mmCIF file of C-alpha atoms in Angstrom:
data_model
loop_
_atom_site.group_PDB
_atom_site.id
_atom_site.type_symbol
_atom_site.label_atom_id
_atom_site.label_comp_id
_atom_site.label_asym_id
_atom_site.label_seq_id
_atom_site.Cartn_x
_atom_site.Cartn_y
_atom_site.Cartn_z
ATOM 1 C CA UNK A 53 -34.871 151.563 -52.157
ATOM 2 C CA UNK A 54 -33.176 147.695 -51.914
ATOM 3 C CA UNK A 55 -34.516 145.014 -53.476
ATOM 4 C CA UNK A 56 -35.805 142.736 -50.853
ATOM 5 C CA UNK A 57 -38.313 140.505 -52.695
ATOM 6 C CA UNK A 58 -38.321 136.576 -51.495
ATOM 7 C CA UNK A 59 -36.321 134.341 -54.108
ATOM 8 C CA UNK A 60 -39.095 131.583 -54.990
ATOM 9 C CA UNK A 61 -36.001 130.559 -57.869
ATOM 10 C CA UNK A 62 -32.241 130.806 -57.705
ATOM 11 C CA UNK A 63 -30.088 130.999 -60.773
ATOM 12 C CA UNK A 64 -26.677 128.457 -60.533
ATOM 13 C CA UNK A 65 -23.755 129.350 -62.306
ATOM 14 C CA UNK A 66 -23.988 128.254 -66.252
ATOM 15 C CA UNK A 67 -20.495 126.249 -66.374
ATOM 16 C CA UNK A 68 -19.719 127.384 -70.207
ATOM 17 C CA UNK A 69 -22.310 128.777 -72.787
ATOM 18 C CA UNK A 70 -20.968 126.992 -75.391
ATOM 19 C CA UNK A 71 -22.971 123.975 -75.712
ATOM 20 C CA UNK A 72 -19.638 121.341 -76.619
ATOM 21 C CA UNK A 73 -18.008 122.471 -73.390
ATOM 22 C CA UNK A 74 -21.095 122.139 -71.418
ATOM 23 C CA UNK A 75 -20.946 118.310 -72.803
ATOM 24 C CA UNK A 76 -17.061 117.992 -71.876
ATOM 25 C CA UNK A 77 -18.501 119.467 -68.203
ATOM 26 C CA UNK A 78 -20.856 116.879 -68.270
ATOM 27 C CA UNK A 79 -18.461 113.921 -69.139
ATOM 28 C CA UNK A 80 -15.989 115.454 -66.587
ATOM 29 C CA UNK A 81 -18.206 115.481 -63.728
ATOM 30 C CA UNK A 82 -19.700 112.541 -64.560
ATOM 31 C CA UNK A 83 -16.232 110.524 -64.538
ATOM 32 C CA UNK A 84 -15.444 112.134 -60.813
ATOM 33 C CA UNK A 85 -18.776 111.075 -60.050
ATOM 34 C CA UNK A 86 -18.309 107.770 -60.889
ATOM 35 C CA UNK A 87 -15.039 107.168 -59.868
ATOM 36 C CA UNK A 88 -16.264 108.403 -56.388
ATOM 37 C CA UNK A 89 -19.203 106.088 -56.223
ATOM 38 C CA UNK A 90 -17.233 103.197 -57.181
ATOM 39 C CA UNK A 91 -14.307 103.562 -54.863
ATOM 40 C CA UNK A 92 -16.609 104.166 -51.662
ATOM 41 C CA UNK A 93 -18.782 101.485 -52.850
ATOM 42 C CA UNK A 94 -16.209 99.071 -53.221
ATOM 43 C CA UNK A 95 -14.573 100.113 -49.908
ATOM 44 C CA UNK A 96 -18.422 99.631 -47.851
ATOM 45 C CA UNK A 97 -18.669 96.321 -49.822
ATOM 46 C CA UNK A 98 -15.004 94.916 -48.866
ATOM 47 C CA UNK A 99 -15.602 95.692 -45.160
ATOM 48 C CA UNK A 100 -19.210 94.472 -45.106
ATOM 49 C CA UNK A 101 -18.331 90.967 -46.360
ATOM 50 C CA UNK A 102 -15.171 90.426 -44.482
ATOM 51 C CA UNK A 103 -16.071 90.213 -40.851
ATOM 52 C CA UNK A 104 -12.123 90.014 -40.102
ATOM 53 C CA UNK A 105 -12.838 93.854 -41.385
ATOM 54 C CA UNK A 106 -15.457 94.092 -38.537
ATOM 55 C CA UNK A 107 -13.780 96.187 -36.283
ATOM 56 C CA UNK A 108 -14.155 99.820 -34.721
ATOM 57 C CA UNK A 109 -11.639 101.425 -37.501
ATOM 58 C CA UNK A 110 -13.181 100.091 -40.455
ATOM 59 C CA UNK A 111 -16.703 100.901 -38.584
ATOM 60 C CA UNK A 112 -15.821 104.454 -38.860
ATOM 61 C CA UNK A 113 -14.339 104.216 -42.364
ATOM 62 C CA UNK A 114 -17.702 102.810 -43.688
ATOM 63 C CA UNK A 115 -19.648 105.922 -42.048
ATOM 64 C CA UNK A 116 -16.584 107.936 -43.524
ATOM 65 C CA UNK A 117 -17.045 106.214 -46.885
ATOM 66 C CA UNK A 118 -21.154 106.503 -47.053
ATOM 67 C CA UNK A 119 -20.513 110.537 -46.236
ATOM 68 C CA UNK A 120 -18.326 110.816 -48.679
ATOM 69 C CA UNK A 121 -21.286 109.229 -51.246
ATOM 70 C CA UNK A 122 -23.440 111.469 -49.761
ATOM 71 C CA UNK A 123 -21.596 114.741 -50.119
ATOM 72 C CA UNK A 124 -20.934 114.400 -54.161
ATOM 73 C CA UNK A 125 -24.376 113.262 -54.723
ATOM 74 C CA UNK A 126 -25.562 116.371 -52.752
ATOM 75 C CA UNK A 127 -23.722 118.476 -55.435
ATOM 76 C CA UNK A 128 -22.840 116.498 -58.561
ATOM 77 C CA UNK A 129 -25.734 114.991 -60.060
ATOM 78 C CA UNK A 130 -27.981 118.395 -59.945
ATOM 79 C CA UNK A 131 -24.738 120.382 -61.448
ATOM 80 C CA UNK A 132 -25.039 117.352 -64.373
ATOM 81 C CA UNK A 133 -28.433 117.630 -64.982
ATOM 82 C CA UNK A 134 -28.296 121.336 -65.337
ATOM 83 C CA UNK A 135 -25.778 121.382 -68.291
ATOM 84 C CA UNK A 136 -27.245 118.983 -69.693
ATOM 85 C CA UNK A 137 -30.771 120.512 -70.071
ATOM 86 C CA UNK A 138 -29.683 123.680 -70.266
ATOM 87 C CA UNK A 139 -31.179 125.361 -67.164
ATOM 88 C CA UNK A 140 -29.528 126.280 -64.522
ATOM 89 C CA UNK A 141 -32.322 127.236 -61.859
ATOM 90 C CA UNK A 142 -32.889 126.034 -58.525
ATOM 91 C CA UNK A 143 -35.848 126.177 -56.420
ATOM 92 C CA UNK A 144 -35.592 128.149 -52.702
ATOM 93 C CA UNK A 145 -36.602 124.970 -51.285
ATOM 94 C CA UNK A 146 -33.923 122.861 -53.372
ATOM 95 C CA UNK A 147 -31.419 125.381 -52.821
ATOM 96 C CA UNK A 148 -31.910 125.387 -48.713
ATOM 97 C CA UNK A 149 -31.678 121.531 -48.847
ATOM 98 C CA UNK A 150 -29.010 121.187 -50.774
ATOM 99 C CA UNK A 151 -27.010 123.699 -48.241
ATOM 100 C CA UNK A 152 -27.984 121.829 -44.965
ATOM 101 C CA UNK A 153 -27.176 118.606 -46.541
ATOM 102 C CA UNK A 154 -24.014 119.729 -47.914
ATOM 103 C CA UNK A 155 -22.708 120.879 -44.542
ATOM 104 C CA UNK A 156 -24.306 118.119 -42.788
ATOM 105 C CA UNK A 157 -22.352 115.421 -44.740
ATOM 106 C CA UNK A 158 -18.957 117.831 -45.000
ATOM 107 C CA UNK A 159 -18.589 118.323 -41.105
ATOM 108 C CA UNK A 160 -19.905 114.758 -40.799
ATOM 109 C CA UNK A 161 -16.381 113.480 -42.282
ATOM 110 C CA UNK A 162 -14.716 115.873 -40.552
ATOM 111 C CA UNK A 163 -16.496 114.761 -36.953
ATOM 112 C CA UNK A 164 -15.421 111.139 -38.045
ATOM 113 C CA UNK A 165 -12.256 111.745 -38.755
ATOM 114 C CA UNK A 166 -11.839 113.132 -35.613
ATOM 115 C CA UNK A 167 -13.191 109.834 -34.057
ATOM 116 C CA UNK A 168 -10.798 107.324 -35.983
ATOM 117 C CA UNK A 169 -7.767 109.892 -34.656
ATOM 118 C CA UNK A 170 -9.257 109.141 -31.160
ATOM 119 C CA UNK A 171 -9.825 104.971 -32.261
ATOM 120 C CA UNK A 172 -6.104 104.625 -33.770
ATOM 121 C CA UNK A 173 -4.748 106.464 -30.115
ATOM 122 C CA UNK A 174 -6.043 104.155 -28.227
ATOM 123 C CA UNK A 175 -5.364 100.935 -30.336
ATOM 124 C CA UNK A 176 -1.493 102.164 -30.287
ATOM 125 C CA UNK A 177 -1.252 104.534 -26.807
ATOM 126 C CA UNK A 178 -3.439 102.143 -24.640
ATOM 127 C CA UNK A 179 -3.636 98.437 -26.681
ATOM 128 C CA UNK A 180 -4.375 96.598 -23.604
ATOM 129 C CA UNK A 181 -7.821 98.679 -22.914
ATOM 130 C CA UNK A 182 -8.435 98.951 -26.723
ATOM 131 C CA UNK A 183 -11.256 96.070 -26.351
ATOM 132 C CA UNK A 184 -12.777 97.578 -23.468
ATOM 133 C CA UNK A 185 -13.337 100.975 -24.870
ATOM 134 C CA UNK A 186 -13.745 100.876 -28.321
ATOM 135 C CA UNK A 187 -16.452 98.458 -28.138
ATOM 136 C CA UNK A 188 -19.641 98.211 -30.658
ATOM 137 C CA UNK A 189 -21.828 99.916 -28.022
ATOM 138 C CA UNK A 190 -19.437 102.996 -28.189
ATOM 139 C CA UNK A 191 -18.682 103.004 -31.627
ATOM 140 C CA UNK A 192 -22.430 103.557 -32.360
ATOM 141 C CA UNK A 193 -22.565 106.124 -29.277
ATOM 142 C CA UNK A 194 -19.818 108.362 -31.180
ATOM 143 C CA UNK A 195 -21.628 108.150 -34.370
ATOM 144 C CA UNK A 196 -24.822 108.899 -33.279
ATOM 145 C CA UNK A 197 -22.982 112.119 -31.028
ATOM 146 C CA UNK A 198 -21.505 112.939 -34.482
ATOM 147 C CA UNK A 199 -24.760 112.813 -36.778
ATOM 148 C CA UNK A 200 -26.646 114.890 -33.522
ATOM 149 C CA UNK A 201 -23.604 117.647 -33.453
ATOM 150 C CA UNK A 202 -23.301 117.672 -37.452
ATOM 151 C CA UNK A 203 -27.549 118.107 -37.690
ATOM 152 C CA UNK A 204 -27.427 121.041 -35.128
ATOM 153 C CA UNK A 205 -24.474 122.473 -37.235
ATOM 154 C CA UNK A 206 -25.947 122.340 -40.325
ATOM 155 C CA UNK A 207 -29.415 123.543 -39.110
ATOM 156 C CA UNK A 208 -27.406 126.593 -37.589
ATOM 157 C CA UNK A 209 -25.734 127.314 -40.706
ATOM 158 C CA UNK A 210 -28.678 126.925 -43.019
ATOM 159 C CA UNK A 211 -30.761 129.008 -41.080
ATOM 160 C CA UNK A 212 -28.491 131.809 -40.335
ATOM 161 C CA UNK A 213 -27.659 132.303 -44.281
ATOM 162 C CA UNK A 214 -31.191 132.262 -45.147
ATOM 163 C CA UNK A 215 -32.850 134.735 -42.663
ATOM 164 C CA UNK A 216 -31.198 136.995 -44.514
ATOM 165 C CA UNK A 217 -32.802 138.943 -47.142
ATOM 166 C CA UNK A 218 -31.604 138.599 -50.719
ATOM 167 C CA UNK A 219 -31.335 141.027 -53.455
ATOM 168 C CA UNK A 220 -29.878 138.887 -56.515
ATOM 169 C CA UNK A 221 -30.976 135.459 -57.721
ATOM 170 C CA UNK A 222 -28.054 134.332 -59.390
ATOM 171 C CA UNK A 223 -25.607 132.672 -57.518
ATOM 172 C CA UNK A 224 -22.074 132.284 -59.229
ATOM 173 C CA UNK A 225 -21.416 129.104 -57.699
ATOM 174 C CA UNK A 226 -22.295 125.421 -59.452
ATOM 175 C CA UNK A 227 -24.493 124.783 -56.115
ATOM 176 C CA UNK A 228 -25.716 126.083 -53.135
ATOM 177 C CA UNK A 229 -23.137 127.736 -51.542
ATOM 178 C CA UNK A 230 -23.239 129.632 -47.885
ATOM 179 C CA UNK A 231 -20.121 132.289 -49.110
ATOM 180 C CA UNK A 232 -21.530 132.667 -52.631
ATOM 181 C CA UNK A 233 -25.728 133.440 -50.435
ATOM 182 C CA UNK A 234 -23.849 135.620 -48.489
ATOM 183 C CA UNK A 235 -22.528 137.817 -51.857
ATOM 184 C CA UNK A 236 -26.485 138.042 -52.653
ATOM 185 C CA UNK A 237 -27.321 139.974 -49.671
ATOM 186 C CA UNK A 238 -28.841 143.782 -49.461
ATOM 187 C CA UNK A 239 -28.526 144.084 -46.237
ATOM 188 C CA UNK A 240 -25.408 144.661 -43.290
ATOM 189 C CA UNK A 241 -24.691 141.024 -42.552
ATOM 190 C CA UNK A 242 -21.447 141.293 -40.779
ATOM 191 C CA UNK A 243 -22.469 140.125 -37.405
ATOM 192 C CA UNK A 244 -23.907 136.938 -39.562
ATOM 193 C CA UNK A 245 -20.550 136.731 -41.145
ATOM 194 C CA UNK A 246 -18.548 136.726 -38.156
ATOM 195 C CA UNK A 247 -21.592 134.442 -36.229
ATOM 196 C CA UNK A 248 -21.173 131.956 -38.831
ATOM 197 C CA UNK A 249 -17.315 131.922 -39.232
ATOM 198 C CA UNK A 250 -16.477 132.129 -35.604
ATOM 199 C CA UNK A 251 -19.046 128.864 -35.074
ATOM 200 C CA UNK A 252 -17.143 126.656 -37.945
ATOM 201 C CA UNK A 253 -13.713 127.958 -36.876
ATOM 202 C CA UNK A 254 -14.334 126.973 -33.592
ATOM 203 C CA UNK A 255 -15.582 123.450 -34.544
ATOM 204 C CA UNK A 256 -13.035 123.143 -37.064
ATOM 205 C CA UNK A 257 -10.363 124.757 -34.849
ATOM 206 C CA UNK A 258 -11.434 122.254 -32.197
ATOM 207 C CA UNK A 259 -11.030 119.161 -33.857
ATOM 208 C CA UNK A 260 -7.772 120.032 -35.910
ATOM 209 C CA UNK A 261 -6.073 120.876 -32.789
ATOM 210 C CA UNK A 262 -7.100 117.477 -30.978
ATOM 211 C CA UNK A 263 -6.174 115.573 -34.268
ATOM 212 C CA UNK A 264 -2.609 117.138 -33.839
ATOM 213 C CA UNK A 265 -2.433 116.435 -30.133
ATOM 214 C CA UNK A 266 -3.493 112.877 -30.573
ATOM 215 C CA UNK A 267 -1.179 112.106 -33.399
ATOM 216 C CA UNK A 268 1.876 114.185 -31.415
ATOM 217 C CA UNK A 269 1.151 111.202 -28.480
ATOM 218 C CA UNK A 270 0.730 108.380 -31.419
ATOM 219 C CA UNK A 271 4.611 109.176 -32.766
ATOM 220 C CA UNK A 272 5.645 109.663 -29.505
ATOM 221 C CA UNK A 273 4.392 106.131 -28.469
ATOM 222 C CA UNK A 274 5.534 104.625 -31.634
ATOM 223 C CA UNK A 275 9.601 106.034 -31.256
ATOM 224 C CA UNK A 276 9.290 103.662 -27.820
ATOM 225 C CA UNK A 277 8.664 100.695 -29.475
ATOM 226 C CA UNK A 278 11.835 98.734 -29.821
ATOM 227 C CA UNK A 279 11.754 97.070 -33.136
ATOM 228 C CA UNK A 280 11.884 98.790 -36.434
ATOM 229 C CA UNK A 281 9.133 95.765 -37.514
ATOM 230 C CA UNK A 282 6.758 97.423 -34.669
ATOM 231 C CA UNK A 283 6.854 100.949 -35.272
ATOM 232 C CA UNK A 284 6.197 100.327 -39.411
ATOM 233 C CA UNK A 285 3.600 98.220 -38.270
ATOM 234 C CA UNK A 286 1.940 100.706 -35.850
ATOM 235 C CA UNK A 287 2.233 103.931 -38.512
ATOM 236 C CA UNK A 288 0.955 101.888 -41.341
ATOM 237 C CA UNK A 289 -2.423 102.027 -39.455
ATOM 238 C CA UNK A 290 -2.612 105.752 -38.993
ATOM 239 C CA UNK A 291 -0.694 106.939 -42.376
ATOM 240 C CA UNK A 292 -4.451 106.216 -44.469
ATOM 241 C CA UNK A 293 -6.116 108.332 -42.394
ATOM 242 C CA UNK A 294 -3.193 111.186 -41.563
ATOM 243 C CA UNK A 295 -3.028 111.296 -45.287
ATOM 244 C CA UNK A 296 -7.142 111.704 -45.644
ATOM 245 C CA UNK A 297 -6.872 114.280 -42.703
ATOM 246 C CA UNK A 298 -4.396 116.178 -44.533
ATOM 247 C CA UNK A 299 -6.036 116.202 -47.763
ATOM 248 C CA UNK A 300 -9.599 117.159 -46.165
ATOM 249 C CA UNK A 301 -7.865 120.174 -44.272
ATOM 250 C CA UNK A 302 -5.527 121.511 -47.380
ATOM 251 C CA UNK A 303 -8.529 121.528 -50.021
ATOM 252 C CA UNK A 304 -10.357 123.272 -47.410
ATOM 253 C CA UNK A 305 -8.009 125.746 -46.313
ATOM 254 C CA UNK A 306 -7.112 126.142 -50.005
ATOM 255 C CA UNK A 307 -10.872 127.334 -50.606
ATOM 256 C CA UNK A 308 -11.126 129.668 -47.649
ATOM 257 C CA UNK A 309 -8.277 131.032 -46.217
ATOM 258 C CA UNK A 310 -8.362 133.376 -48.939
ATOM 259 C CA UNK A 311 -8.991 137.478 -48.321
ATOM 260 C CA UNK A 312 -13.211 137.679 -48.862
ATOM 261 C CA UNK A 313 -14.402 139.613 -51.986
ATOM 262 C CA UNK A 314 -17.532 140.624 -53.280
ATOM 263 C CA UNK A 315 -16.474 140.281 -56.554
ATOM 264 C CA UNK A 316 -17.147 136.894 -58.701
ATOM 265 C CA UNK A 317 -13.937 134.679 -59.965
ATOM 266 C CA UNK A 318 -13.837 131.615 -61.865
ATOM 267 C CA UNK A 319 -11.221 130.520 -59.616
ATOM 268 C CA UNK A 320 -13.453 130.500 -56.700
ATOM 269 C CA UNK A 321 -15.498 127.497 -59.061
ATOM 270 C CA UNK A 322 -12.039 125.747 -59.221
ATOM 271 C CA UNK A 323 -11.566 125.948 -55.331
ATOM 272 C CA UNK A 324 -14.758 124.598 -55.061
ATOM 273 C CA UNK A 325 -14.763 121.197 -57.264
ATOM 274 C CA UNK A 326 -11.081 121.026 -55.413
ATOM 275 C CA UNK A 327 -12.777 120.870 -52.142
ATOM 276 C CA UNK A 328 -15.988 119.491 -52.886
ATOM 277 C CA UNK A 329 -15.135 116.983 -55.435
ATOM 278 C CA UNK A 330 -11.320 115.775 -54.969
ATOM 279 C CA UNK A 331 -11.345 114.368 -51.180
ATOM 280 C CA UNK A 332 -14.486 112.240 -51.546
ATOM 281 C CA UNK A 333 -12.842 110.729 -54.779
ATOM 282 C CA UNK A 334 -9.299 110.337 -53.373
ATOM 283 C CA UNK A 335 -9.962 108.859 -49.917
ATOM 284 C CA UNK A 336 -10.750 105.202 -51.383
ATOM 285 C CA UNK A 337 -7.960 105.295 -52.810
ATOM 286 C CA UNK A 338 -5.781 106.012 -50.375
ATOM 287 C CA UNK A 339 -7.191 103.360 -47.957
ATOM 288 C CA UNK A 340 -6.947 100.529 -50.183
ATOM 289 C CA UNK A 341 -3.401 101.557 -51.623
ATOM 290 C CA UNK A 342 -1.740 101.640 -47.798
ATOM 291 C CA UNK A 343 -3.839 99.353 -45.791
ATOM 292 C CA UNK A 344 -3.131 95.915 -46.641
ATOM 293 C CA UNK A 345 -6.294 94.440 -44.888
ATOM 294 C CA UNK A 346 -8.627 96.817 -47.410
ATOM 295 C CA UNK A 347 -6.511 95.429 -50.064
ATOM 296 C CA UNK A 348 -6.598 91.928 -49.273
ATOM 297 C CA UNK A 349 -10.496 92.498 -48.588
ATOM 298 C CA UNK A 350 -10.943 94.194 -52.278
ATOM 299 C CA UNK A 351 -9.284 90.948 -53.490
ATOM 300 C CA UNK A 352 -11.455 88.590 -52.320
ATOM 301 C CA UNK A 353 -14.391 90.308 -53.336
ATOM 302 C CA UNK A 354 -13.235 90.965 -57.134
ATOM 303 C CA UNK A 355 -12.688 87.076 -56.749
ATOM 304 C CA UNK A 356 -15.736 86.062 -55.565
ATOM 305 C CA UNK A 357 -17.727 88.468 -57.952
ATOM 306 C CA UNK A 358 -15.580 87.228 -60.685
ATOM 307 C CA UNK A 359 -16.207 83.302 -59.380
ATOM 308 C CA UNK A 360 -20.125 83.495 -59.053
#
């Protein structure tokens, strides 16, 4: 007979047994961590004290930035904590939060990513109207749309993995991961499977495609503009966040457009700190080292922290 007994305690993946490598996990994390903190602090900082910085595309990339906080600190901290006390478990309870959270704060950037493709085409496709649309009113309206749409996603995901029954504890994952639930399951859960992979492909699917259409009518309004000046001065607005699309959408194509296996691999650990871990750290980065007005901003507030 299967094993269907509830989990009251899930077992996360031990990094490495031997207790100096656990350490060098530790540090390792701990320095992405960091790094990622700092760089999306610095970036909500810059924009909040420079009110030339108070416009509709730096009010998305704070939201963007404070998701990105969110989504290591979702992960990170509790994968530290486990090395370094030596116990990897997880309560049910922890493990279901830190799965709706996860998502919630993942498909948040993604939502808001979408909305700065749909703020930068109509700053360069309709310039004239850009006042009149993207106002503060509607800037809060598509963030709130996006936190509703991302809570209903993440409470559809959440729930669907965990009415399932499970037959294994141990999860071979460093946190709560929907693919690596699904592996624990006793029972047929194809239709869940295919529920739950149709619903993010079609979200996913959905925004990717308007991303591309919107940027297809960005470059085609940019080749009309006469002066060479113009058109670098037009891209250079949408290459930070092409580039931060790009990287969101390779790491996580990297991690799941691969053939699905029941079997455990380490590299499914490295996917995972690729996807989970590298685009939250990166994206500061790349604002600040192609947007001259984040730059400028980041400055003046080293100078003024330096001066006080």
């Amino acid at each position: 007979m299967t094993n269907q007994t509830f989990m009251s305690t899930f077992l996360l993946l031990d990094f490495l047994r031997v207790r100096e490598l656990q350490i060098l996990h530790i540090i390792v994390f701990l320095v992405f961590y960091l790094t990622t903190m700092t760089g999306n602090l610095l970036i909500i900082a810059a924009v909040l004290f420079d009110h030339r910085l108070h416009t509709p595309m730096y009010f998305f990339l704070i939201n963007l930035a404070v998701m990105d906080l969110c989504t290591v600190s979702v992960i990170v901290p509790k994968s530290m904590i486990n090395s370094l006390t030596n116990n990897s478990s997880v309560s049910y309870s922890g493990c279901v939060v830190q799965v709706f959270f996860f998502y919630f704060f993942v498909s948040s950037d993604f939502a808001l990513l979408t909305a700065m493709a749909y703020d930068r085409y109509v700053a360069i496709c309709n310039p004239l109207q850009y006042n009149r649309i993207m106002h503060k009113k509607a800037c809060i309206q598509i963030t709130v749309i996006v936190w509703i749409v991302c809570f209903l996603y993440a409470s559809l995901q959440t729930g669907g993995v965990f009415a399932i029954p499970f037959c294994s504890y141990i999860i071979h994952q460093f946190f709560c991961e929907i693919p690596a639930l699904l592996k624990l399951s006793c029972a047929d859960i194809f239709l869940v499977e295919v529920g739950l992979l149709a619903f993010s492909c079609s979200l996913g699917v959905g925004c990717f495609i308007y991303i591309i259409t919107t940027y297809m009518q960005i470059f085609s309004t940019v080749l009309k503009i006469p002066s060479a000046h113009g058109q670098k001065k037009a891209l250079s607005t949408c290459f930070p966040h092409f580039t931060v699309v790009s990287l969101f959408m390779s790491t996580g194509l990297f991690a799941y457009a691969r053939p699905p296996s029941d079997a455990f691999s380490d590299m499914d650990v490295i996917f995972a700190v690729i996807y989970t871990i590298i685009p939250p750290m990166l994206n500061p980065f790349i604002y600040s080292m192609r947007n001259k007005d984040i730059k400028n901003a980041l400055w003046r507030l080293l100078d003024l922290g330096c001066s006080s």
